XYZ file of C-alpha atoms in Angstrom:
231
model
C -45.119 -37.839 -179.671
C -42.742 -40.477 -178.293
C -44.251 -43.593 -176.657
C -42.525 -44.625 -173.434
C -44.621 -47.510 -172.073
C -48.034 -49.111 -172.301
C -50.551 -50.123 -169.642
C -51.044 -53.563 -171.158
C -49.658 -56.386 -168.985
C -48.587 -59.705 -170.481
C -49.323 -63.190 -169.192
C -45.834 -64.588 -169.793
C -42.241 -63.500 -170.189
C -41.632 -62.106 -173.720
C -38.668 -64.385 -174.428
C -38.556 -63.795 -178.192
C -38.828 -60.022 -177.827
C -35.913 -60.050 -175.376
C -33.843 -62.309 -177.648
C -34.486 -60.037 -180.646
C -33.320 -57.052 -178.600
C -30.200 -58.948 -177.503
C -29.512 -59.980 -181.113
C -29.728 -56.371 -182.300
C -27.391 -55.226 -179.528
C -25.003 -58.057 -180.386
C -24.963 -57.159 -184.070
C -24.381 -53.508 -183.221
C -21.518 -54.415 -180.887
C -19.967 -56.328 -183.789
C -20.379 -53.266 -186.016
C -18.636 -51.087 -183.430
C -15.805 -53.597 -183.119
C -15.449 -53.792 -186.881
C -15.299 -50.013 -187.127
C -12.730 -49.815 -184.326
C -10.461 -52.399 -185.940
C -10.942 -51.654 -189.634
C -12.284 -48.111 -189.743
C -15.319 -46.731 -191.546
C -14.346 -48.509 -194.753
C -14.625 -51.938 -193.120
C -17.973 -51.059 -191.557
C -19.328 -49.679 -194.835
C -18.307 -52.871 -196.637
C -20.067 -54.979 -193.998
C -23.247 -52.896 -194.224
C -23.195 -53.081 -197.995
C -22.755 -56.836 -197.874
C -25.532 -57.587 -195.387
C -27.950 -54.673 -195.842
C -30.668 -54.831 -198.506
C -29.370 -53.011 -201.572
C -32.289 -52.808 -204.042
C -30.153 -52.736 -207.188
C -28.209 -55.825 -206.087
C -31.324 -57.761 -205.090
C -33.193 -56.997 -208.307
C -30.095 -57.919 -210.312
C -29.754 -61.242 -208.492
C -33.415 -62.096 -208.926
C -33.321 -61.149 -212.605
C -30.773 -63.989 -212.914
C -33.081 -66.279 -210.882
C -30.495 -66.346 -208.085
C -33.111 -66.916 -205.408
C -30.842 -68.753 -202.934
C -28.220 -66.026 -202.785
C -26.572 -63.630 -200.370
C -28.760 -60.869 -201.787
C -31.891 -62.803 -200.798
C -30.473 -63.486 -197.334
C -30.098 -59.747 -196.758
C -33.893 -59.509 -196.489
C -33.379 -61.105 -193.063
C -29.889 -59.967 -192.065
C -30.630 -56.274 -192.606
C -33.188 -56.437 -189.796
C -30.439 -56.765 -187.171
C -28.109 -53.998 -188.378
C -28.294 -50.347 -187.320
C -26.624 -47.121 -188.318
C -26.000 -45.634 -184.871
C -27.052 -45.549 -181.237
C -30.130 -43.387 -181.853
C -31.291 -45.671 -184.656
C -30.792 -48.751 -182.474
C -32.286 -47.470 -179.220
C -35.274 -45.834 -180.910
C -36.164 -49.065 -182.685
C -35.715 -51.231 -179.612
C -37.826 -48.925 -177.458
C -40.741 -49.466 -179.849
C -40.040 -53.204 -179.999
C -40.096 -53.513 -176.214
C -43.279 -51.468 -175.743
C -45.343 -53.111 -178.470
C -43.625 -56.418 -179.222
C -44.192 -58.114 -175.877
C -47.980 -57.923 -176.181
C -48.030 -59.218 -179.751
C -45.733 -62.069 -178.717
C -48.092 -62.780 -175.817
C -51.072 -62.898 -178.171
C -49.469 -64.891 -181.008
C -47.184 -67.172 -179.032
C -43.405 -67.227 -179.231
C -42.773 -69.186 -182.423
C -45.579 -67.522 -184.362
C -44.408 -64.099 -183.220
C -40.845 -64.791 -184.375
C -42.147 -65.940 -187.764
C -44.456 -62.926 -188.006
C -41.662 -60.515 -187.047
C -39.147 -61.847 -189.577
C -41.755 -61.984 -192.347
C -42.775 -58.420 -191.514
C -39.180 -57.290 -191.911
C -38.907 -59.216 -195.174
C -42.073 -57.623 -196.584
C -40.856 -54.207 -195.432
C -37.551 -54.709 -197.225
C -39.306 -55.825 -200.406
C -41.573 -52.779 -200.258
C -38.562 -50.484 -200.189
C -37.003 -52.418 -203.080
C -40.229 -52.120 -205.089
C -40.275 -48.337 -204.601
C -36.629 -47.827 -205.583
C -35.438 -50.958 -207.435
C -32.397 -49.234 -208.902
C -31.123 -47.741 -205.656
C -27.542 -48.535 -204.689
C -28.085 -47.494 -201.048
C -28.296 -50.341 -198.492
C -31.343 -50.453 -196.232
C -30.702 -51.573 -192.650
C -32.620 -51.633 -189.393
C -35.327 -53.447 -187.473
C -37.877 -50.706 -188.095
C -39.696 -52.542 -190.895
C -40.273 -55.615 -188.722
C -41.191 -53.373 -185.791
C -43.625 -51.481 -188.031
C -45.359 -54.814 -188.677
C -45.624 -55.232 -184.910
C -47.136 -51.747 -184.616
C -49.710 -52.562 -187.282
C -50.725 -55.717 -185.430
C -50.901 -53.844 -182.122
C -53.228 -51.261 -183.652
C -55.658 -53.998 -184.663
C -55.401 -56.137 -181.527
C -55.079 -53.490 -178.792
C -56.495 -50.217 -180.188
C -57.694 -49.000 -176.785
C -54.564 -49.818 -174.788
C -53.239 -46.729 -173.018
C -49.805 -45.571 -174.150
C -47.831 -43.187 -171.957
C -46.236 -40.777 -174.428
C -43.870 -37.835 -174.256
C -45.214 -34.765 -176.045
C -43.077 -31.684 -176.662
C -44.724 -28.256 -176.520
C -42.041 -25.805 -177.576
C -39.441 -25.808 -174.801
C -41.740 -27.781 -172.510
C -42.807 -31.400 -172.449
C -45.636 -33.373 -170.925
C -46.439 -37.020 -170.292
C -49.904 -38.006 -171.469
C -51.820 -41.277 -171.664
C -53.192 -41.784 -175.151
C -55.088 -44.705 -176.735
C -52.864 -46.819 -178.968
C -55.074 -46.079 -181.972
C -54.112 -42.392 -181.772
C -50.393 -42.983 -181.185
C -50.046 -45.537 -183.968
C -52.303 -43.773 -186.464
C -50.273 -40.604 -185.885
C -47.052 -42.543 -186.475
C -48.389 -44.131 -189.675
C -49.642 -40.841 -191.111
C -46.198 -39.322 -190.530
C -44.607 -42.206 -192.444
C -47.054 -41.695 -195.320
C -46.402 -37.962 -195.500
C -42.629 -38.346 -195.326
C -42.677 -41.274 -197.738
C -44.675 -39.393 -200.367
C -42.445 -36.352 -199.900
C -39.365 -38.500 -200.491
C -40.542 -39.777 -203.889
C -38.306 -38.532 -206.648
C -35.686 -37.276 -204.197
C -32.220 -38.674 -204.796
C -30.033 -38.864 -201.689
C -26.744 -40.645 -202.260
C -25.953 -40.531 -198.543
C -28.998 -42.562 -197.537
C -31.962 -41.706 -195.353
C -35.048 -43.163 -193.711
C -36.727 -46.066 -195.511
C -40.256 -44.722 -195.097
C -41.821 -47.198 -197.490
C -40.313 -50.097 -195.555
C -42.187 -48.750 -192.528
C -45.394 -48.380 -194.542
C -45.150 -51.855 -196.056
C -44.350 -53.469 -192.721
C -47.210 -51.692 -190.945
C -49.788 -52.696 -193.571
C -48.524 -56.289 -193.482
C -48.810 -56.449 -189.698
C -52.288 -54.926 -189.611
C -53.417 -57.234 -192.413
C -52.152 -60.374 -190.686
C -53.808 -59.337 -187.416
C -57.123 -58.712 -189.189
C -56.977 -62.104 -190.916
C -56.220 -63.884 -187.651
C -59.064 -62.060 -185.902
C -61.548 -63.018 -188.618
C -60.337 -66.607 -188.523
C -60.745 -66.722 -184.741
C -64.239 -65.227 -185.049
C -65.225 -67.761 -187.718
C -63.950 -70.690 -185.657
C -65.650 -69.329 -182.525
């Protein structure tokens, strides 16, 4: 099930969502340029330097090096991607779901929420595999936080999704609660299946997705309760 759009109009232009998309495209263009000029070795070195590498982060924090490059990677990794499919898939989700959360939270609060969601997602992956020497990159953890918030705030919004049935496909309109719950369950299943599996070539950071999603849903629930109490 691949979401394509939602029937959930916004009241204002999603400036921050657009800027985040532009920033991710800009970072990816830099990666492509680096690879073209310096080869795969130069790109790998860049990814290793600015992606979240659990072993490096835990080592830095064990020395109380809080204000370090390793700490900064909890933010920088959110703008790096491993290929066109990785980039475009993430940004499709960001565009569909991010604009409404930005509309609800406001621009500055959404930017803060998004970056914190990515930070929590990165820390979740580090907590699961603290000794891993594989860098984690991608906006998916921050976007997962956005999905979690969307589930809480707009559970009944209709999502037009592409569903494959063997060699055939169909467009269906599904409530957001079904689309996002389905997505989260897949992350849980794949995440649990990945425990204990060593892959030196890297893979999907399922627990970053899980951590980001729970963070986003939790923040949205807290804000809703606060609004209800004030009201």
